[in-house]
mmCIF file of C-alpha atoms in Angstrom:
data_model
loop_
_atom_site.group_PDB
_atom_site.id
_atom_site.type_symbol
_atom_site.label_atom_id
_atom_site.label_comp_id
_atom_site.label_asym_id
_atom_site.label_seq_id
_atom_site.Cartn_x
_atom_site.Cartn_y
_atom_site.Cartn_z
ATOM 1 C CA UNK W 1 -6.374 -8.039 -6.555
ATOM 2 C CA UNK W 2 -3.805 -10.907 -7.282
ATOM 3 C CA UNK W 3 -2.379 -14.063 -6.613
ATOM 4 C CA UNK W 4 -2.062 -15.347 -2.990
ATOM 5 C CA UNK W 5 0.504 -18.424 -1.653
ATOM 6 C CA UNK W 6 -1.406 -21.788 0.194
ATOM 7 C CA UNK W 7 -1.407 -19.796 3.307
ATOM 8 C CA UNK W 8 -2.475 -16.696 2.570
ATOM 9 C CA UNK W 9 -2.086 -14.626 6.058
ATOM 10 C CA UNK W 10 0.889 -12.558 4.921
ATOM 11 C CA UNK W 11 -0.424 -11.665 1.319
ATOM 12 C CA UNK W 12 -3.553 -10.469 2.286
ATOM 13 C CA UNK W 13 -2.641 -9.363 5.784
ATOM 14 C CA UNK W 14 -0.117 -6.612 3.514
ATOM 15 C CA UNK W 15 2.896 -8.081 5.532
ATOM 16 C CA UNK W 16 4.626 -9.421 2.233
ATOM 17 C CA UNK W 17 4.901 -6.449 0.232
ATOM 18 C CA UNK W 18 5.618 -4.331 3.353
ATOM 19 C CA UNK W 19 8.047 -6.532 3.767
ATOM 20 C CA UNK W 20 9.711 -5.730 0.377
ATOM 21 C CA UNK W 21 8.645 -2.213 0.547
ATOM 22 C CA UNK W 22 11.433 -1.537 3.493
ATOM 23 C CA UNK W 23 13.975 -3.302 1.577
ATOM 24 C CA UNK W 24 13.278 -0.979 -1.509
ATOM 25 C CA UNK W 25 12.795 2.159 1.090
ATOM 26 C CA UNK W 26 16.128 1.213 3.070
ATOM 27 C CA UNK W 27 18.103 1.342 -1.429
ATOM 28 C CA UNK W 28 16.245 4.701 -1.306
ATOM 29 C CA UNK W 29 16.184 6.657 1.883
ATOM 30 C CA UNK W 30 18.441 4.706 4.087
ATOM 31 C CA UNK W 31 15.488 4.289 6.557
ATOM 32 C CA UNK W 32 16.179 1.358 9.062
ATOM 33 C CA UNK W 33 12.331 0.431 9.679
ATOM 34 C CA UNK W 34 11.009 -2.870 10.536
ATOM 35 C CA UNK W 35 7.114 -3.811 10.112
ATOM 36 C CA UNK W 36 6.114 -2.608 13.434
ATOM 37 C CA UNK W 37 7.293 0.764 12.967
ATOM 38 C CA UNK W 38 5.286 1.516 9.808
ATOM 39 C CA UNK W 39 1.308 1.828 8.628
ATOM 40 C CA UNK W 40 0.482 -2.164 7.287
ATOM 41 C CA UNK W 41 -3.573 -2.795 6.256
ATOM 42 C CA UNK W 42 -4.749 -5.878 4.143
ATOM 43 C CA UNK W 43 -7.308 -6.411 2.262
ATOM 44 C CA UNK W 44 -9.099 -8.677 4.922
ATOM 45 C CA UNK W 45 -12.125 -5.631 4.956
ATOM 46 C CA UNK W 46 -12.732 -5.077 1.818
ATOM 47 C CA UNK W 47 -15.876 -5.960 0.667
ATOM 48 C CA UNK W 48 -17.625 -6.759 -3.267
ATOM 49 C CA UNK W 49 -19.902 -3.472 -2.861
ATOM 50 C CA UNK W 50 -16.344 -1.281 -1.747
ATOM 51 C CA UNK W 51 -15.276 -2.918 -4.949
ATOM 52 C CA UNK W 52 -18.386 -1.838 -7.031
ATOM 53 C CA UNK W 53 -18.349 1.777 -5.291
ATOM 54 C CA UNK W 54 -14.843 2.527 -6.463
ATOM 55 C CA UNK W 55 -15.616 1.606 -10.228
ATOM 56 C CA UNK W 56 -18.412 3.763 -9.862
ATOM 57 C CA UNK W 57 -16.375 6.887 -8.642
ATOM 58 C CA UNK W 58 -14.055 6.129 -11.547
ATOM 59 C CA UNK W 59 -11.369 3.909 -9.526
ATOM 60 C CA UNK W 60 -9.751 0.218 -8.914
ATOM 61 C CA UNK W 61 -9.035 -0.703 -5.429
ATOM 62 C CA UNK W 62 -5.430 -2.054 -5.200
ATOM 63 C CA UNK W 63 -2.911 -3.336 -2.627
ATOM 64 C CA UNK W 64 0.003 -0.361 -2.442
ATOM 65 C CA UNK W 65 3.050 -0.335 -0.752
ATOM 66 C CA UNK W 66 4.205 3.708 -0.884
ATOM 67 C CA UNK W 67 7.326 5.366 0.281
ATOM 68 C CA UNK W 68 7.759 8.692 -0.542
ATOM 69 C CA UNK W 69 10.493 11.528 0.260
ATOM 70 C CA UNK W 70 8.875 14.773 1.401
ATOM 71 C CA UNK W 71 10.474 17.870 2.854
ATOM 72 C CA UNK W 72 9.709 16.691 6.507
ATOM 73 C CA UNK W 73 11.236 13.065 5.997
ATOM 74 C CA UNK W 74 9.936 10.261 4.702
ATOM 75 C CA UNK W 75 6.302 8.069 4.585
ATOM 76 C CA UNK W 76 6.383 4.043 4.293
ATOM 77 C CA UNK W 77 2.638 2.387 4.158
ATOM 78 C CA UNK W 78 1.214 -0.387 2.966
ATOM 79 C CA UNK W 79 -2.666 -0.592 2.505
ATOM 80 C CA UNK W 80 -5.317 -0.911 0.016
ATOM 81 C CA UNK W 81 -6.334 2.098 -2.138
ATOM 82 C CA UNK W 82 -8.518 3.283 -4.797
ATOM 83 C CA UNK W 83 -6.467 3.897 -8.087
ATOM 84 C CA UNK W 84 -7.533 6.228 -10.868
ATOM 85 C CA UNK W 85 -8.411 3.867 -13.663
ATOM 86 C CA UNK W 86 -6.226 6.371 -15.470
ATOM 87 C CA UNK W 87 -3.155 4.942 -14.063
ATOM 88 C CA UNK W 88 -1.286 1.948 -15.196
ATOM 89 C CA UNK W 89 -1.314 0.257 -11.502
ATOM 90 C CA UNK W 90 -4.844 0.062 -11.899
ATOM 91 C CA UNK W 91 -4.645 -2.099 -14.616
ATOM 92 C CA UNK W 92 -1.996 -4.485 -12.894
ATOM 93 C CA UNK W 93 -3.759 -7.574 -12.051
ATOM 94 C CA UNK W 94 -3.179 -11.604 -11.850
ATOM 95 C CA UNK W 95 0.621 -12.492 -11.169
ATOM 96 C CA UNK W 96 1.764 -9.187 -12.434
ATOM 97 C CA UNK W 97 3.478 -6.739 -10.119
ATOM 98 C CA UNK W 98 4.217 -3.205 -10.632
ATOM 99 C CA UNK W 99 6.823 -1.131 -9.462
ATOM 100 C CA UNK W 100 6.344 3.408 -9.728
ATOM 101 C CA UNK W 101 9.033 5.457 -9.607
ATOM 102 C CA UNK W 102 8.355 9.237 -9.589
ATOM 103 C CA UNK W 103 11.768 11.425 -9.935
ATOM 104 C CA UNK W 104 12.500 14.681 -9.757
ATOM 105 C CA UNK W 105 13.187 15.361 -13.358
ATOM 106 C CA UNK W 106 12.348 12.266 -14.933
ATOM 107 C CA UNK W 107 8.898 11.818 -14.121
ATOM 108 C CA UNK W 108 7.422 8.848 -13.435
ATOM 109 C CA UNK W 109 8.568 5.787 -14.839
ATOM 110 C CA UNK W 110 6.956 2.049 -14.362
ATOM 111 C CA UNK W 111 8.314 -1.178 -13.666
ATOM 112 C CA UNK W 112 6.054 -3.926 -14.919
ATOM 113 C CA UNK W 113 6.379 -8.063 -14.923
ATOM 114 C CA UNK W 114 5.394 -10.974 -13.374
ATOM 115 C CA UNK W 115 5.848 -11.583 -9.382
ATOM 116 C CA UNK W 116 4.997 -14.534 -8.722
ATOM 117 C CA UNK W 117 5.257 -18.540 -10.645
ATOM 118 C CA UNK W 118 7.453 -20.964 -11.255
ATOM 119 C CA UNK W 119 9.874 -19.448 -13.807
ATOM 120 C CA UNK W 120 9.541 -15.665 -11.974
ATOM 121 C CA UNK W 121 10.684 -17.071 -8.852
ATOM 122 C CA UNK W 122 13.304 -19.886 -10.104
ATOM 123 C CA UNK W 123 14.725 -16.904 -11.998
ATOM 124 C CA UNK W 124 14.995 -14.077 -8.975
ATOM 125 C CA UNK W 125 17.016 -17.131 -6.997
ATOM 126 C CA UNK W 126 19.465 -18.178 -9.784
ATOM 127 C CA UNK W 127 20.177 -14.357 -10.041
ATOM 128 C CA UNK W 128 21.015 -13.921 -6.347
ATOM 129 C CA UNK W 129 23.253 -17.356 -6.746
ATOM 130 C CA UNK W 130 24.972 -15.747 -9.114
ATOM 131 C CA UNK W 131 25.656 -12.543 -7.423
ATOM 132 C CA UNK W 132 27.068 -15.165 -4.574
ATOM 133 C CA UNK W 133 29.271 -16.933 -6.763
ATOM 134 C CA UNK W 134 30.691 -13.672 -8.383
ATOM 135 C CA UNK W 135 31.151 -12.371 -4.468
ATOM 136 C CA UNK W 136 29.383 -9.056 -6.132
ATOM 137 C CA UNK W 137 28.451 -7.224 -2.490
ATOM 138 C CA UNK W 138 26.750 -3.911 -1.909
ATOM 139 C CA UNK W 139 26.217 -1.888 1.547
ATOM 140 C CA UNK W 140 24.138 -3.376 4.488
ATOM 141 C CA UNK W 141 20.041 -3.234 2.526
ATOM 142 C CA UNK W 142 21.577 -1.559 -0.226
ATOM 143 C CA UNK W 143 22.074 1.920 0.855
ATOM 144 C CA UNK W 144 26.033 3.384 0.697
ATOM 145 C CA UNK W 145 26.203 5.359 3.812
ATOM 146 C CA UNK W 146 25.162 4.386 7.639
ATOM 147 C CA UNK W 147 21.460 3.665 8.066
ATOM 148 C CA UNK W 148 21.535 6.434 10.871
ATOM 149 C CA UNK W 149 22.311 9.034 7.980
ATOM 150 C CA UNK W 150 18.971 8.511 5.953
ATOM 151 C CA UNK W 151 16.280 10.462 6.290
ATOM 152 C CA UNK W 152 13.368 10.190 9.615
ATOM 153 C CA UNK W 153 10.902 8.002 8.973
ATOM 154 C CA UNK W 154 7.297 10.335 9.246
ATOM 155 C CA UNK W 155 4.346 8.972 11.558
ATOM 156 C CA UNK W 156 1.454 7.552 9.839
ATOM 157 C CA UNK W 157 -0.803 10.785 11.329
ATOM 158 C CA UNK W 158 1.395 13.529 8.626
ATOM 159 C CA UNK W 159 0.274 11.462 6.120
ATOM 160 C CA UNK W 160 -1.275 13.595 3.720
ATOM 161 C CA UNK W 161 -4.067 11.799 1.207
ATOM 162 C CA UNK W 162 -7.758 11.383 -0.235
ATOM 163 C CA UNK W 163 -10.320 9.454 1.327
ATOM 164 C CA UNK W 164 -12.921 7.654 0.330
ATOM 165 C CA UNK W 165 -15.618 6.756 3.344
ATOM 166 C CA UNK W 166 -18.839 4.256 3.166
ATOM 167 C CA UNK W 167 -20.945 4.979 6.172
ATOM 168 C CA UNK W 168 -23.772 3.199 6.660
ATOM 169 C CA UNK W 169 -26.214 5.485 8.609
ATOM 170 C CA UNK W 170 -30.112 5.623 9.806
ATOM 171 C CA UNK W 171 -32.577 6.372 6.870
ATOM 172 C CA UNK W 172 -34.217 9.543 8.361
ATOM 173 C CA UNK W 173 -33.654 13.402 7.218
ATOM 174 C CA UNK W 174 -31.086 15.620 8.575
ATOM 175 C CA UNK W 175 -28.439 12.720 8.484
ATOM 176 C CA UNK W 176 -26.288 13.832 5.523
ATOM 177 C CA UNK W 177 -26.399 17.485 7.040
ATOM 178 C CA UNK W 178 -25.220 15.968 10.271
ATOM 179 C CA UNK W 179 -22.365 13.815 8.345
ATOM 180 C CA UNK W 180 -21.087 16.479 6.091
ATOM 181 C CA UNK W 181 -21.409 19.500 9.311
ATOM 182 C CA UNK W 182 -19.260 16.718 11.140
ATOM 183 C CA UNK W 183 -16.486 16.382 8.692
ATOM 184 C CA UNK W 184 -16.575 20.673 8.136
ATOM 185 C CA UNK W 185 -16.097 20.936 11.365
ATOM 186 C CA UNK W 186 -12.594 18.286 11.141
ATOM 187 C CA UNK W 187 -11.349 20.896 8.090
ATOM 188 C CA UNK W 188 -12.078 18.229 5.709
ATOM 189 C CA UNK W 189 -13.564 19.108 2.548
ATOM 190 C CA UNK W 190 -15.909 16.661 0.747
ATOM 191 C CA UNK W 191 -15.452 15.734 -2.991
ATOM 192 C CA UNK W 192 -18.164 13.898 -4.043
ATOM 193 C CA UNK W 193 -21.058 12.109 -2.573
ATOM 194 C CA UNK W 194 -23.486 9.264 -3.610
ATOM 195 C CA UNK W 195 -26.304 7.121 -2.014
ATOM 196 C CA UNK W 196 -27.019 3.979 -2.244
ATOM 197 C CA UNK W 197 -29.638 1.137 -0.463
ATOM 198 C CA UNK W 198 -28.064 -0.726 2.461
ATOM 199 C CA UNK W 199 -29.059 -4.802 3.101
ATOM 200 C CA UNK W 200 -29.779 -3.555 6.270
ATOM 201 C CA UNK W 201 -33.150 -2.615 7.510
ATOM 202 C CA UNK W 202 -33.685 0.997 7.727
ATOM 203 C CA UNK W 203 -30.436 2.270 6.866
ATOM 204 C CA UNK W 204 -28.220 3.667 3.783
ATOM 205 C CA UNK W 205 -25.314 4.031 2.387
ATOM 206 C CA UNK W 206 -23.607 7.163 2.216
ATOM 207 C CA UNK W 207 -20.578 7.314 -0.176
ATOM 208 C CA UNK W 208 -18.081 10.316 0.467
ATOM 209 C CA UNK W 209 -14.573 11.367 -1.370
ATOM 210 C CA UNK W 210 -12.924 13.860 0.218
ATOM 211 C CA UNK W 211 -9.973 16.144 -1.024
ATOM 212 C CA UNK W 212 -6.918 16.619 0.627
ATOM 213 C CA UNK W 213 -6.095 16.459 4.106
ATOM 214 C CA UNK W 214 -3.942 14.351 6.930
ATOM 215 C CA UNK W 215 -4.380 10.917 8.399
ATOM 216 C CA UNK W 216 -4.649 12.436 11.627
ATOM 217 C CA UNK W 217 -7.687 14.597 10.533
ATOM 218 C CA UNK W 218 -9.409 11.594 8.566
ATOM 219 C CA UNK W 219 -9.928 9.472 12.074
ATOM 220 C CA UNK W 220 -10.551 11.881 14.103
ATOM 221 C CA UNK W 221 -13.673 12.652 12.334
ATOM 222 C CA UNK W 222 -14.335 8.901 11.985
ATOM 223 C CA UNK W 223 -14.654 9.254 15.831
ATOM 224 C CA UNK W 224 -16.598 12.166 16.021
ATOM 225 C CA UNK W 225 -19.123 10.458 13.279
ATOM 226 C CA UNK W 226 -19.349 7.349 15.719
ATOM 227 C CA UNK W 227 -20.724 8.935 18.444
ATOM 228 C CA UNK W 228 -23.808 10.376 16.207
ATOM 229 C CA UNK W 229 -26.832 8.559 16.869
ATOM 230 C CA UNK W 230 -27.222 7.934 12.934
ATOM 231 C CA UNK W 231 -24.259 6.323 12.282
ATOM 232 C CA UNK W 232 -22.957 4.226 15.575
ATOM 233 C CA UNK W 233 -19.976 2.270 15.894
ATOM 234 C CA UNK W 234 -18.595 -0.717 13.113
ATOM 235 C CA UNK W 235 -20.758 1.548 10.425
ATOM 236 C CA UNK W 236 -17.817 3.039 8.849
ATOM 237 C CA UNK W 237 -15.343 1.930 6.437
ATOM 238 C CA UNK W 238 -12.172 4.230 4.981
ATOM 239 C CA UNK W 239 -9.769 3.548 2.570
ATOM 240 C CA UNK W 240 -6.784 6.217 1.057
ATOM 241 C CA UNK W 241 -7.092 7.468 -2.330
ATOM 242 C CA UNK W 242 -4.052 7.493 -5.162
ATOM 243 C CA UNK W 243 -4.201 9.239 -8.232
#
């Protein structure tokens, strides 16, 4: 997934790219958000069989940090996700970073170089010297008009995605019927599903992709799933899906 510093709490935790992602949202949308105020998961869950899963499905799991303008104002997350192998993030590994930038005529473009090292990081601090030296200034984080005039920053429930789920439930019939009546019933609409053998005694390992449907919808039928007698709490794992 990448490179890490000595203490690795804030890399993995997601707190140091949401950290950059509000300074690139603020250039953007003029949102004044701070890290409490937005959706920020690590990587601290994910596991070598989530890892396996997604290749099989076709996908890379990645660290993202998205904002993205929508009619109804705008999202800022940070979280891991499974990436199309399609894409060009999902082939962004090591010290590389990646930067996508979706307009609305241009399409998407892609910026692409190192992000962390020696020379990458000696080289980002001479530039900002410079800048000093020159007294070149710009508006308070980058945005020309009052913070208060950018656009409303959306709650992490209106976020719209994909889902991928790994339940681990009881190996007895009638449980996939139960799991797949449960998420019906929540408007979700599954994808794809696969099986596979748990390390734990007399259970499996149901793997679900859903299509498209809101945050809110997503953990409320995680909850619902909980209470069935099959599944139980700490048995489920989510992640969002980017393609």
């Amino acid at each position: 997934l990448g490179y890490a510093e000595a203490d690795p709490t804030f890399d993995v935790g997601g707190f140091d790219a949401a950290h950059k992602l509000l300074i690139l949202a603020s250039i953007a949308y003029g949102i004044d958000a701070k890290p409490e105020d937005i959706l920020i998961e690590g990587i601290e869950k994910i596991s070598n069989s989530d890892v396996s899963f997604a290749k099989e499905f076709g996908y890379e799991i990645k660290l993202l940090g998205v904002a993205r303008k929508s009619t109804k104002g705008v999202e800022i997350r940070v979280h891991p996700a499974l990436v199309s192998k399609k894409h060009a993030i999902a082939k962004v590994d090591g010290v590389m970073n990646a930067i996508s930038v979706v307009g609305d005529r241009v399409g998407e473009t892609m910026f692409y170089g190192p992000g962390a090292g020696g020379d990458a990081t000696a080289s980002s601090v001479i530039a900002d010297i410079i800048e000093i030296a020159r007294g070149n200034r710009g508006p308070m984080l980058g945005y020309k008009k009052g913070l208060e005039s950018g656009f409303e920053l959306l709650e992490s429930s209106e976020i719209v995605s994909k889902y991928y789920l790994k339940i681990k439930v009881l190996d007895q019939p009638g449980v996939l019927a139960a799991v797949t009546s449960t998420l019906a019933d929540g408007g979700i609409s599954i994808s794809s599903v696969l099986q596979r053998d748990s390390k734990v005694e007399n259970r499996v390992r149901l793997l679900l992709t859903t299509h498209f449907c809101k945050e809110s919808q997503i953990n409320a039928a995680i909850e619902q799933l909980k209470s069935l007698e099959s599944v139980g709490e700490g048995n489920i794992s989510m992640l969002r899906i980017v393609e």
